[in-house]
Amino acid sequence: MSKPRGKPEVDQCRAWLRALDRTGARFVIPEVADYEVRRELLRVGATAGLRRLDALVMAMAYDPITTAAMRLAAEFWALTRRSGLPTAPPEALDGDCILAAQAALVGRSEDQVTIATNNVGHLARFPGIDARRWKTIA
């Protein structure tokens, strides 16, 4: 969590992570998600937030962007545009496509991969992607 303690939703999210961790759930930070959070922390000069983000990345599995993920992201990008439901403007790189592709490729076939997000509407557009608000994941 890159936000400081003491904010109710941040504290609830930390408690949620601890509770899920006790169940044996595995948490993976996709590189594109790290990028999106990190760039804003850098822009505003939030050095404490950057330290918290670095600690979180060290505590969890990290999924670097691969060629396979980028190629699947390109397929997702084209699919959403053909369906008339794009998740970003045409000139955008579209991090949602990259995140969905990383999620689709992480883990083994028997694993259940769920994206914890506040952006369910966009991420649920991609085939095979289970995206839910973090508060609803038990």
PDB file of N, CA and C in Angstrom, residues 1-3 14 29 33-42 46-60 62:
ATOM      1  N   MET A   1       0.844  -1.161   0.000  1.00  0.00           N
ATOM      2  CA  MET A   1       0.000   0.000   0.000  1.00  0.00           C
ATOM      3  C   MET A   1       0.898   1.235   0.000  1.00  0.00           C
ATOM      4  N   SER A   2       0.685   2.072  -0.931  1.00  0.00           N
ATOM      5  CA  SER A   2       1.533   3.258  -1.036  1.00  0.00           C
ATOM      6  C   SER A   2       0.980   4.427  -0.241  1.00  0.00           C
ATOM      7  N   LYS A   3      -0.213   4.265   0.349  1.00  0.00           N
ATOM      8  CA  LYS A   3      -0.811   5.347   1.127  1.00  0.00           C
ATOM      9  C   LYS A   3      -0.546   5.131   2.607  1.00  0.00           C
ATOM     10  N   ARG A  14      -5.388  -3.031   4.162  1.00  0.00           N
ATOM     11  CA  ARG A  14      -4.263  -3.730   4.803  1.00  0.00           C
ATOM     12  C   ARG A  14      -4.758  -4.945   5.588  1.00  0.00           C
ATOM     13  N   ILE A  29       2.101  -8.665  -7.946  1.00  0.00           N
ATOM     14  CA  ILE A  29       2.025  -7.293  -8.425  1.00  0.00           C
ATOM     15  C   ILE A  29       2.467  -7.271  -9.885  1.00  0.00           C
ATOM     16  N   ALA A  33       0.952  -2.387 -13.107  1.00  0.00           N
ATOM     17  CA  ALA A  33       0.304  -1.747 -11.960  1.00  0.00           C
ATOM     18  C   ALA A  33       1.333  -0.967 -11.141  1.00  0.00           C
ATOM     19  N   ASP A  34       2.513  -1.556 -10.952  1.00  0.00           N
ATOM     20  CA  ASP A  34       3.588  -0.850 -10.253  1.00  0.00           C
ATOM     21  C   ASP A  34       3.918   0.449 -10.989  1.00  0.00           C
ATOM     22  N   TYR A  35       4.010   0.369 -12.298  1.00  0.00           N
ATOM     23  CA  TYR A  35       4.310   1.547 -13.122  1.00  0.00           C
ATOM     24  C   TYR A  35       3.269   2.640 -12.929  1.00  0.00           C
ATOM     25  N   GLU A  36       1.995   2.266 -12.980  1.00  0.00           N
ATOM     26  CA  GLU A  36       0.935   3.275 -12.890  1.00  0.00           C
ATOM     27  C   GLU A  36       0.926   3.980 -11.535  1.00  0.00           C
ATOM     28  N   VAL A  37       1.157   3.234 -10.464  1.00  0.00           N
ATOM     29  CA  VAL A  37       1.204   3.849  -9.135  1.00  0.00           C
ATOM     30  C   VAL A  37       2.494   4.650  -8.962  1.00  0.00           C
ATOM     31  N   ARG A  38       3.615   4.052  -9.363  1.00  0.00           N
ATOM     32  CA  ARG A  38       4.926   4.678  -9.180  1.00  0.00           C
ATOM     33  C   ARG A  38       5.048   6.007  -9.922  1.00  0.00           C
ATOM     34  N   ARG A  39       4.536   6.064 -11.151  1.00  0.00           N
ATOM     35  CA  ARG A  39       4.694   7.302 -11.928  1.00  0.00           C
ATOM     36  C   ARG A  39       4.000   8.470 -11.247  1.00  0.00           C
ATOM     37  N   GLU A  40       2.840   8.231 -10.637  1.00  0.00           N
ATOM     38  CA  GLU A  40       2.136   9.309  -9.948  1.00  0.00           C
ATOM     39  C   GLU A  40       2.853   9.699  -8.656  1.00  0.00           C
ATOM     40  N   LEU A  41       3.367   8.720  -7.924  1.00  0.00           N
ATOM     41  CA  LEU A  41       4.130   9.033  -6.714  1.00  0.00           C
ATOM     42  C   LEU A  41       5.367   9.853  -7.049  1.00  0.00           C
ATOM     43  N   LEU A  42       6.021   9.511  -8.147  1.00  0.00           N
ATOM     44  CA  LEU A  42       7.191  10.281  -8.589  1.00  0.00           C
ATOM     45  C   LEU A  42       6.799  11.690  -9.015  1.00  0.00           C
ATOM     46  N   ALA A  46       6.196  12.026  -3.746  1.00  0.00           N
ATOM     47  CA  ALA A  46       5.782  11.311  -2.533  1.00  0.00           C
ATOM     48  C   ALA A  46       6.820  10.246  -2.175  1.00  0.00           C
ATOM     49  N   THR A  47       7.907  10.673  -1.563  1.00  0.00           N
ATOM     50  CA  THR A  47       8.998   9.739  -1.258  1.00  0.00           C
ATOM     51  C   THR A  47       8.590   8.679  -0.237  1.00  0.00           C
ATOM     52  N   ALA A  48       7.774   9.041   0.741  1.00  0.00           N
ATOM     53  CA  ALA A  48       7.310   8.035   1.706  1.00  0.00           C
ATOM     54  C   ALA A  48       6.428   7.005   1.006  1.00  0.00           C
ATOM     55  N   GLY A  49       5.576   7.457   0.091  1.00  0.00           N
ATOM     56  CA  GLY A  49       4.743   6.544  -0.681  1.00  0.00           C
ATOM     57  C   GLY A  49       5.578   5.611  -1.538  1.00  0.00           C
ATOM     58  N   LEU A  50       6.650   6.144  -2.115  1.00  0.00           N
ATOM     59  CA  LEU A  50       7.556   5.302  -2.913  1.00  0.00           C
ATOM     60  C   LEU A  50       8.221   4.240  -2.044  1.00  0.00           C
ATOM     61  N   ARG A  51       8.608   4.602  -0.829  1.00  0.00           N
ATOM     62  CA  ARG A  51       9.210   3.612   0.080  1.00  0.00           C
ATOM     63  C   ARG A  51       8.201   2.514   0.419  1.00  0.00           C
ATOM     64  N   ARG A  52       6.948   2.908   0.665  1.00  0.00           N
ATOM     65  CA  ARG A  52       5.917   1.904   0.964  1.00  0.00           C
ATOM     66  C   ARG A  52       5.663   1.013  -0.252  1.00  0.00           C
ATOM     67  N   LEU A  53       5.635   1.600  -1.439  1.00  0.00           N
ATOM     68  CA  LEU A  53       5.443   0.807  -2.654  1.00  0.00           C
ATOM     69  C   LEU A  53       6.601  -0.168  -2.835  1.00  0.00           C
ATOM     70  N   ASP A  54       7.819   0.287  -2.638  1.00  0.00           N
ATOM     71  CA  ASP A  54       8.977  -0.600  -2.756  1.00  0.00           C
ATOM     72  C   ASP A  54       8.901  -1.752  -1.760  1.00  0.00           C
ATOM     73  N   ALA A  55       8.462  -1.458  -0.532  1.00  0.00           N
ATOM     74  CA  ALA A  55       8.330  -2.511   0.483  1.00  0.00           C
ATOM     75  C   ALA A  55       7.259  -3.522   0.075  1.00  0.00           C
ATOM     76  N   LEU A  56       6.169  -3.036  -0.486  1.00  0.00           N
ATOM     77  CA  LEU A  56       5.104  -3.921  -0.932  1.00  0.00           C
ATOM     78  C   LEU A  56       5.592  -4.820  -2.066  1.00  0.00           C
ATOM     79  N   VAL A  57       6.313  -4.240  -3.001  1.00  0.00           N
ATOM     80  CA  VAL A  57       6.848  -5.011  -4.130  1.00  0.00           C
ATOM     81  C   VAL A  57       7.811  -6.087  -3.631  1.00  0.00           C
ATOM     82  N   MET A  58       8.585  -5.760  -2.613  1.00  0.00           N
ATOM     83  CA  MET A  58       9.527  -6.744  -2.063  1.00  0.00           C
ATOM     84  C   MET A  58       8.812  -7.861  -1.305  1.00  0.00           C
ATOM     85  N   ALA A  59       7.643  -7.557  -0.732  1.00  0.00           N
ATOM     86  CA  ALA A  59       6.923  -8.533   0.082  1.00  0.00           C
ATOM     87  C   ALA A  59       6.073  -9.492  -0.742  1.00  0.00           C
ATOM     88  N   MET A  60       5.811  -9.145  -1.979  1.00  0.00           N
ATOM     89  CA  MET A  60       4.928  -9.959  -2.816  1.00  0.00           C
ATOM     90  C   MET A  60       5.657 -10.407  -4.078  1.00  0.00           C
ATOM     91  N   TYR A  62       6.344 -10.473  -7.966  1.00  0.00           N
ATOM     92  CA  TYR A  62       6.340  -9.397  -8.960  1.00  0.00           C
ATOM     93  C   TYR A  62       6.323 -10.043 -10.335  1.00  0.00           C
TER      94      TYR A  62
END
